[in-house]
PDB file of C-alpha atoms in Angstrom:
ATOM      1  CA  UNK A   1      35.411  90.503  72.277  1.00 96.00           C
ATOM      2  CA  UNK A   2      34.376  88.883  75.580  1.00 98.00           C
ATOM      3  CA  UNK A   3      33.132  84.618  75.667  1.00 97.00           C
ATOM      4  CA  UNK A   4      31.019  83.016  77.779  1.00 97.00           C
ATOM      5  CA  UNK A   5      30.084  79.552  78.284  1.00 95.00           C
ATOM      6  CA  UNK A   6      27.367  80.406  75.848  1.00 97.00           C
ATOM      7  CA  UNK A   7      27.600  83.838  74.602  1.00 98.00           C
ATOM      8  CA  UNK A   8      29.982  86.461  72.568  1.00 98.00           C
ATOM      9  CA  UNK A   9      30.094  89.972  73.573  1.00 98.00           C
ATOM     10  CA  UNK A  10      31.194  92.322  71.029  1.00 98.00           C
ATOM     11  CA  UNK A  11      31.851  95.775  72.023  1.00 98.00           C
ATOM     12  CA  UNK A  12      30.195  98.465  69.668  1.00 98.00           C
ATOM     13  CA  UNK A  13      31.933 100.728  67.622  1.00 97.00           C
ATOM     14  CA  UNK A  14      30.731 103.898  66.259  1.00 97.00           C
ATOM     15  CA  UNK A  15      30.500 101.952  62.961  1.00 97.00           C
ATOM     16  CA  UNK A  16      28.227  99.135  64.699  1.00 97.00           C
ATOM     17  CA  UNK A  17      26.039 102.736  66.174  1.00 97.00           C
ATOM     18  CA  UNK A  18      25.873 104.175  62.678  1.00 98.00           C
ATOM     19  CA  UNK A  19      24.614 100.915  61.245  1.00 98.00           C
ATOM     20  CA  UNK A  20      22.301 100.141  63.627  1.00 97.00           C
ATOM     21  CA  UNK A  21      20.398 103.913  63.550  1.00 98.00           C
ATOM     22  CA  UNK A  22      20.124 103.358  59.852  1.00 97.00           C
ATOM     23  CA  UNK A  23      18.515  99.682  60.357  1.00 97.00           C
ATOM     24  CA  UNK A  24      18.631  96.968  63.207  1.00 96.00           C
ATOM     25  CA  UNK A  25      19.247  94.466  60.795  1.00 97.00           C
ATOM     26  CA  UNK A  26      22.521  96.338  59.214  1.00 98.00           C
ATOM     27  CA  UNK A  27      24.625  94.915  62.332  1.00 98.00           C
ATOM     28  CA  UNK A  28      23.913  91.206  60.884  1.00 98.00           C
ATOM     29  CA  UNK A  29      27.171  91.649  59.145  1.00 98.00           C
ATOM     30  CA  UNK A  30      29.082  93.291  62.164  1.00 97.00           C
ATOM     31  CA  UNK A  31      28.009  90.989  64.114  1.00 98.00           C
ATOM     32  CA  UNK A  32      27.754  87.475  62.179  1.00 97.00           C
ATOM     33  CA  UNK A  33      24.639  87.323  63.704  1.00 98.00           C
ATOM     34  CA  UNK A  34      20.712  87.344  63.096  1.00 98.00           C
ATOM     35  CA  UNK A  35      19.180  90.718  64.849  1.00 98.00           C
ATOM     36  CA  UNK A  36      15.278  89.465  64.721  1.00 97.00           C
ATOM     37  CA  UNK A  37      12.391  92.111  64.786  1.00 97.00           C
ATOM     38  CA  UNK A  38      12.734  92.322  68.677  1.00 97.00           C
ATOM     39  CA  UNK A  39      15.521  94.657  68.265  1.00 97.00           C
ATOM     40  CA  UNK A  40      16.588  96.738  70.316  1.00 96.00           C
ATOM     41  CA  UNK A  41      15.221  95.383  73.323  1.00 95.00           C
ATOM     42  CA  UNK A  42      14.132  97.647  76.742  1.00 89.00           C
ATOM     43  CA  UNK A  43      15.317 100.977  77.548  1.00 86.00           C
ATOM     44  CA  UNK A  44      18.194 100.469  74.696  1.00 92.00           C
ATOM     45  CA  UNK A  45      16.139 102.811  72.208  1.00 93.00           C
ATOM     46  CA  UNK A  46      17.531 104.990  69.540  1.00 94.00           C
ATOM     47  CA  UNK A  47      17.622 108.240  71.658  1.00 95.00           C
ATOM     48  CA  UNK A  48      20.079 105.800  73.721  1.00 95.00           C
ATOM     49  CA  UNK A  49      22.160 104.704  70.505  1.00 96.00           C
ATOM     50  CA  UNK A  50      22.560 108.561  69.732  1.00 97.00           C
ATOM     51  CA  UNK A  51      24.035 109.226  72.881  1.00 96.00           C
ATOM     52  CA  UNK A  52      26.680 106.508  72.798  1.00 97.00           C
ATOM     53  CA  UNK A  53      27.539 107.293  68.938  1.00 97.00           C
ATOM     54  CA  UNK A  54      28.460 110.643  70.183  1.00 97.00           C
ATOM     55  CA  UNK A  55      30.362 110.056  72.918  1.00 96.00           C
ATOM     56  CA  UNK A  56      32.179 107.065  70.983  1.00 96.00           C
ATOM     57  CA  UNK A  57      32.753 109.745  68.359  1.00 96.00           C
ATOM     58  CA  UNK A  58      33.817 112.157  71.119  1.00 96.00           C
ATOM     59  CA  UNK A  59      35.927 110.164  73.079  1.00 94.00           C
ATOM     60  CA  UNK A  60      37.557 107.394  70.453  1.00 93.00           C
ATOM     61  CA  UNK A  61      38.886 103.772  70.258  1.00 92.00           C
ATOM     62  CA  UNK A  62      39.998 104.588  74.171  1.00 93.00           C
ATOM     63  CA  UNK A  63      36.280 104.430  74.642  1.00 96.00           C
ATOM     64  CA  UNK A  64      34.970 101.364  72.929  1.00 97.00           C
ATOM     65  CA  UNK A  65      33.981  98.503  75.393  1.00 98.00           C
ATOM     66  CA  UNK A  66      33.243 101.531  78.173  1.00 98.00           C
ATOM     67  CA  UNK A  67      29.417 101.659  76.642  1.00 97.00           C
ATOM     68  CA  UNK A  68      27.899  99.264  74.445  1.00 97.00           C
ATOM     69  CA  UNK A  69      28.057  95.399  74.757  1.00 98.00           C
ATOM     70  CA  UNK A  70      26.245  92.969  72.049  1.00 98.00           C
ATOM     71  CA  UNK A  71      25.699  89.607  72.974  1.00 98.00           C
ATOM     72  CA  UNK A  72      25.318  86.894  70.484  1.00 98.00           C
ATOM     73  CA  UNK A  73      24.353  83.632  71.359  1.00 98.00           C
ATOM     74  CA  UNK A  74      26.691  80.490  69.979  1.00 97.00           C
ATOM     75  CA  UNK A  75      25.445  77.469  68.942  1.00 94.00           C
ATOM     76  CA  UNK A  76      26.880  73.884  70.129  1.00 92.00           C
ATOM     77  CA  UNK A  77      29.469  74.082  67.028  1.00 94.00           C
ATOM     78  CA  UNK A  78      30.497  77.598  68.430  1.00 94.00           C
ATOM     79  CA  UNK A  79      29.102  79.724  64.979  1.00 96.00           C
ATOM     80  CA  UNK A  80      27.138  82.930  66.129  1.00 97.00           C
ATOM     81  CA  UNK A  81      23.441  83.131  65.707  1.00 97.00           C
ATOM     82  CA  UNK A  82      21.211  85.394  67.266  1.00 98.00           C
ATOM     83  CA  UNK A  83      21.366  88.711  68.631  1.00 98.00           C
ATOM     84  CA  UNK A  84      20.144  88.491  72.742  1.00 98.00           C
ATOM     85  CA  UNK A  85      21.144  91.179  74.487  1.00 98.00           C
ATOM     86  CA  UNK A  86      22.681  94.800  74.891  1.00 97.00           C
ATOM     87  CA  UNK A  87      24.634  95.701  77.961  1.00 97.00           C
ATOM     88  CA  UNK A  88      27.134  97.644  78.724  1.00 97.00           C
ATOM     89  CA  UNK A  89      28.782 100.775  80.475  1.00 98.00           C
ATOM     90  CA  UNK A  90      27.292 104.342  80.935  1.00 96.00           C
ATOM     91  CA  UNK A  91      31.061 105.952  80.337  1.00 96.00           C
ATOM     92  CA  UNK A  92      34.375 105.109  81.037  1.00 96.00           C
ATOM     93  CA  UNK A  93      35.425 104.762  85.009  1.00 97.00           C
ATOM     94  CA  UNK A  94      35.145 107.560  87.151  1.00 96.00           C
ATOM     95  CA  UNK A  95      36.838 107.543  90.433  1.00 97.00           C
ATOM     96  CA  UNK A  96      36.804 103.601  90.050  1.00 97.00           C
ATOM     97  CA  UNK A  97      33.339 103.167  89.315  1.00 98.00           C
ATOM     98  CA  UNK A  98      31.505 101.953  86.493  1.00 98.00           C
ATOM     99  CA  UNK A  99      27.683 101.849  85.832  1.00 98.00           C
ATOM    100  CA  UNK A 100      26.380  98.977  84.264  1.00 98.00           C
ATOM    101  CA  UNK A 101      22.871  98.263  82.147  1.00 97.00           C
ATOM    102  CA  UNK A 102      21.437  95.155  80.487  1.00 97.00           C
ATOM    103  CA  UNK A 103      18.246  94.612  78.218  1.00 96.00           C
ATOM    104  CA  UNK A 104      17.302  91.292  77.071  1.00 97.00           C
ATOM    105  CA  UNK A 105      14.913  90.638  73.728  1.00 97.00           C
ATOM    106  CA  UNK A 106      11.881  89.069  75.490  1.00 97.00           C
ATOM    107  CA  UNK A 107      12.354  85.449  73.286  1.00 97.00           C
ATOM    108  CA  UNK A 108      15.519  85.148  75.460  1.00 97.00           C
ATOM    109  CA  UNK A 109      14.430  86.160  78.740  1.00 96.00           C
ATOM    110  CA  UNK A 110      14.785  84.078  81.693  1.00 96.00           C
ATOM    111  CA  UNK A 111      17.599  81.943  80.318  1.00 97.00           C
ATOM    112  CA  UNK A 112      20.793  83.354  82.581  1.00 97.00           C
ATOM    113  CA  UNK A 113      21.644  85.218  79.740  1.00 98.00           C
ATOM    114  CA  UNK A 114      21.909  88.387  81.382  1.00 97.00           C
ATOM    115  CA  UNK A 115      23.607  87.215  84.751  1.00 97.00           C
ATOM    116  CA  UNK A 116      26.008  85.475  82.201  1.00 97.00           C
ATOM    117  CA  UNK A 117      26.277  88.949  80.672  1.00 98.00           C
ATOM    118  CA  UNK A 118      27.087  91.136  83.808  1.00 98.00           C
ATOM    119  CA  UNK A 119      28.986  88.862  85.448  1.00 97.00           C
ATOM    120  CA  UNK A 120      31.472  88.992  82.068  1.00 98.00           C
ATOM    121  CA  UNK A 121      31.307  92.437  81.896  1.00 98.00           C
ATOM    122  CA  UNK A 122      32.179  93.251  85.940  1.00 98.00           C
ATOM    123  CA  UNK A 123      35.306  90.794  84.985  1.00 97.00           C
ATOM    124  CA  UNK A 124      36.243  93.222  82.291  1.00 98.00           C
ATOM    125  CA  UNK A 125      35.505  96.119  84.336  1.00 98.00           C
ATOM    126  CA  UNK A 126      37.824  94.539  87.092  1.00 98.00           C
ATOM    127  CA  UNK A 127      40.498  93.443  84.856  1.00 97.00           C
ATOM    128  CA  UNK A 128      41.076  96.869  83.363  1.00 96.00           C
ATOM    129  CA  UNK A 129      42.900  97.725  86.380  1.00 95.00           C
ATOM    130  CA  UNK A 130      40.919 101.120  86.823  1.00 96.00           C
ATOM    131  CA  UNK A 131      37.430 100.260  88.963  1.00 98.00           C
ATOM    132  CA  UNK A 132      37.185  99.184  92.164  1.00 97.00           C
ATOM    133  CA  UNK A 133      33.363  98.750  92.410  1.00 98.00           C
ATOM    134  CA  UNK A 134      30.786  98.605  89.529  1.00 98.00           C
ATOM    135  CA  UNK A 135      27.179  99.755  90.152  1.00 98.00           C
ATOM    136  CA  UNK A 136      23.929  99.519  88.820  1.00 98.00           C
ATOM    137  CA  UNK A 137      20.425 101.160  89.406  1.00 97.00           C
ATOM    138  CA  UNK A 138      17.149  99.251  89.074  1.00 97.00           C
ATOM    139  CA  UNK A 139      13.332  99.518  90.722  1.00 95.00           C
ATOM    140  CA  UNK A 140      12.160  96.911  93.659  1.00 94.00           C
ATOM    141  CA  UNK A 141       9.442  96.387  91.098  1.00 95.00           C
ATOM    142  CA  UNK A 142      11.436  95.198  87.907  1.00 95.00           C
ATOM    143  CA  UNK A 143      12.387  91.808  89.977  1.00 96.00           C
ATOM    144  CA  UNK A 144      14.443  90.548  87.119  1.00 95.00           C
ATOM    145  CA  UNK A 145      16.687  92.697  87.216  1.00 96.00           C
ATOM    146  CA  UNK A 146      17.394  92.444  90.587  1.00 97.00           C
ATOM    147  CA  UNK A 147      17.458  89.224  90.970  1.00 97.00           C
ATOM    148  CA  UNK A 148      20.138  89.168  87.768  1.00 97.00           C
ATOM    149  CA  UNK A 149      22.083  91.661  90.216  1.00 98.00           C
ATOM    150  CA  UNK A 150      21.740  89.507  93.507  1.00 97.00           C
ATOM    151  CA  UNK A 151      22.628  86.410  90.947  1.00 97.00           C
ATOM    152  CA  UNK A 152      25.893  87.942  89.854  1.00 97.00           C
ATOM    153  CA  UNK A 153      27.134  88.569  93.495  1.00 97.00           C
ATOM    154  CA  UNK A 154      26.374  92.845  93.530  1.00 98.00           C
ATOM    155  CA  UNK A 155      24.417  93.808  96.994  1.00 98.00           C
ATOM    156  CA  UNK A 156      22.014  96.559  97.684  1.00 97.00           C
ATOM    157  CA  UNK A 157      23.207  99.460  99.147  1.00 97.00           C
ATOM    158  CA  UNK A 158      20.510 102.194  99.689  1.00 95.00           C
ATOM    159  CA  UNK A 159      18.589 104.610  97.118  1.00 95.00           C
ATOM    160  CA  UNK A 160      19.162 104.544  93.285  1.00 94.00           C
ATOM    161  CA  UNK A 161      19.267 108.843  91.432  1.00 94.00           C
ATOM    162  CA  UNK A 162      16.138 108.256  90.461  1.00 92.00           C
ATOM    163  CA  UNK A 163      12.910 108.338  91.926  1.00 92.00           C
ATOM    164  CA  UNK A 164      11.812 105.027  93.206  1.00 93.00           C
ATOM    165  CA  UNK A 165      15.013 103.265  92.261  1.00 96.00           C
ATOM    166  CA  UNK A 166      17.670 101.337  94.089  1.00 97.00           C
ATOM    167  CA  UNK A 167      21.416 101.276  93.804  1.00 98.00           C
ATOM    168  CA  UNK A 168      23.065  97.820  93.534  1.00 98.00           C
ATOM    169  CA  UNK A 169      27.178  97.585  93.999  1.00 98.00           C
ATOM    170  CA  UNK A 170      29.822  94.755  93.141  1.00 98.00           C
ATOM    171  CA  UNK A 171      33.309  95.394  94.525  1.00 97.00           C
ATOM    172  CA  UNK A 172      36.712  94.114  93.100  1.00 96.00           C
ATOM    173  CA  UNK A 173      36.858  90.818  94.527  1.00 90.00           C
ATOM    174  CA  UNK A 174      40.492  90.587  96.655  1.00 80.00           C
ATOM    175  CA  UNK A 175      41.718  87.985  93.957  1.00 63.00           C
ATOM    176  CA  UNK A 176      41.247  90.248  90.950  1.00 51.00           C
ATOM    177  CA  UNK A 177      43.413  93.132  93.226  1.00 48.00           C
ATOM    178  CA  UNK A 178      46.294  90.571  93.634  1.00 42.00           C
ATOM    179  CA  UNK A 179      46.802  89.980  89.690  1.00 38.00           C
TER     180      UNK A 179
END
């Protein structure tokens, strides 16, 4: 588990997966959280849970934290209480890059959550010793998202895979190199 100032971020299990296919509302106990009727937010659908049960399944505990983040917000006495945001990885580090993705429940939008969310989650990226630069892949026209990038330090650097998109990258700051 990751904090923030305001935030936990609980990396998903294939339990937490399994749960959540049957029911949204089955991670409440994972989680010691509320998952409201916004759940799952975005481009995290169920075709996208599938995929990371299986490669959590495939790949094993060496995997978990490499996909799929849940951030709970904390109240002002520090208990857990609602269910924000997914984020995560799209695999493990490959040739010292990671791929990061974020969806916000629209009640919570436009609160820093998510630039809270990636910035924690480059950190952890960085601190595993094994990536160098994290990336992420976004349209002009969603200008949330990039200005969650641009907020969290990552730049622009050209054409995203996809048509229309752009490619955002964060590099290992020196400091994190020298630990």
């Amino acid at each position: 588990m990751l904090q923030t100032r305001r935030l936990d971020l609980i990396p998903a299990t294939a339990e937490h997966l399994e749960r959540e296919l049957r029911h949204p509302r089955e991670l409440e106990p994972l989680l010691g959280a509320i998952v409201t009727a916004e759940w799952p937010p975005g481009e995290y659908d169920r075709e996208a849970m599938r995929f990371f049960l299986t490669r959590l399944n495939e790949d094993g505990a060496a995997a978990v934290g490499w996909y799929v983040w849940y951030a709970v917000v904390r109240n002002p006495t520090g208990r857990r209480e609602t269910l924000v945001a997914g984020a995560g990885f799209h695999g493990p580090p490959a040739a010292g890059l990671v791929e990061i993705g974020f969806s916000v429940i629209p009640s919570a939008r436009r609160q820093g959550f998510a630039t809270e969310i990636v910035a924690a989650l480059a950190d952890y990226a960085f601190a595993s010793g094994h990536v160098t630069a994290v990336i992420a892949q976004t349209t002009l026209a969603n200008a949330a998202s990039v200005k969650v990038l641009e907020r969290a330090g990552f730049q622009m650097t050209g054409p995203g895979e996809e048509p229309d998109t752009v490619r955002f990258r964060l590099q290992k700051p020196e400091s994190v190199e020298k630990r």
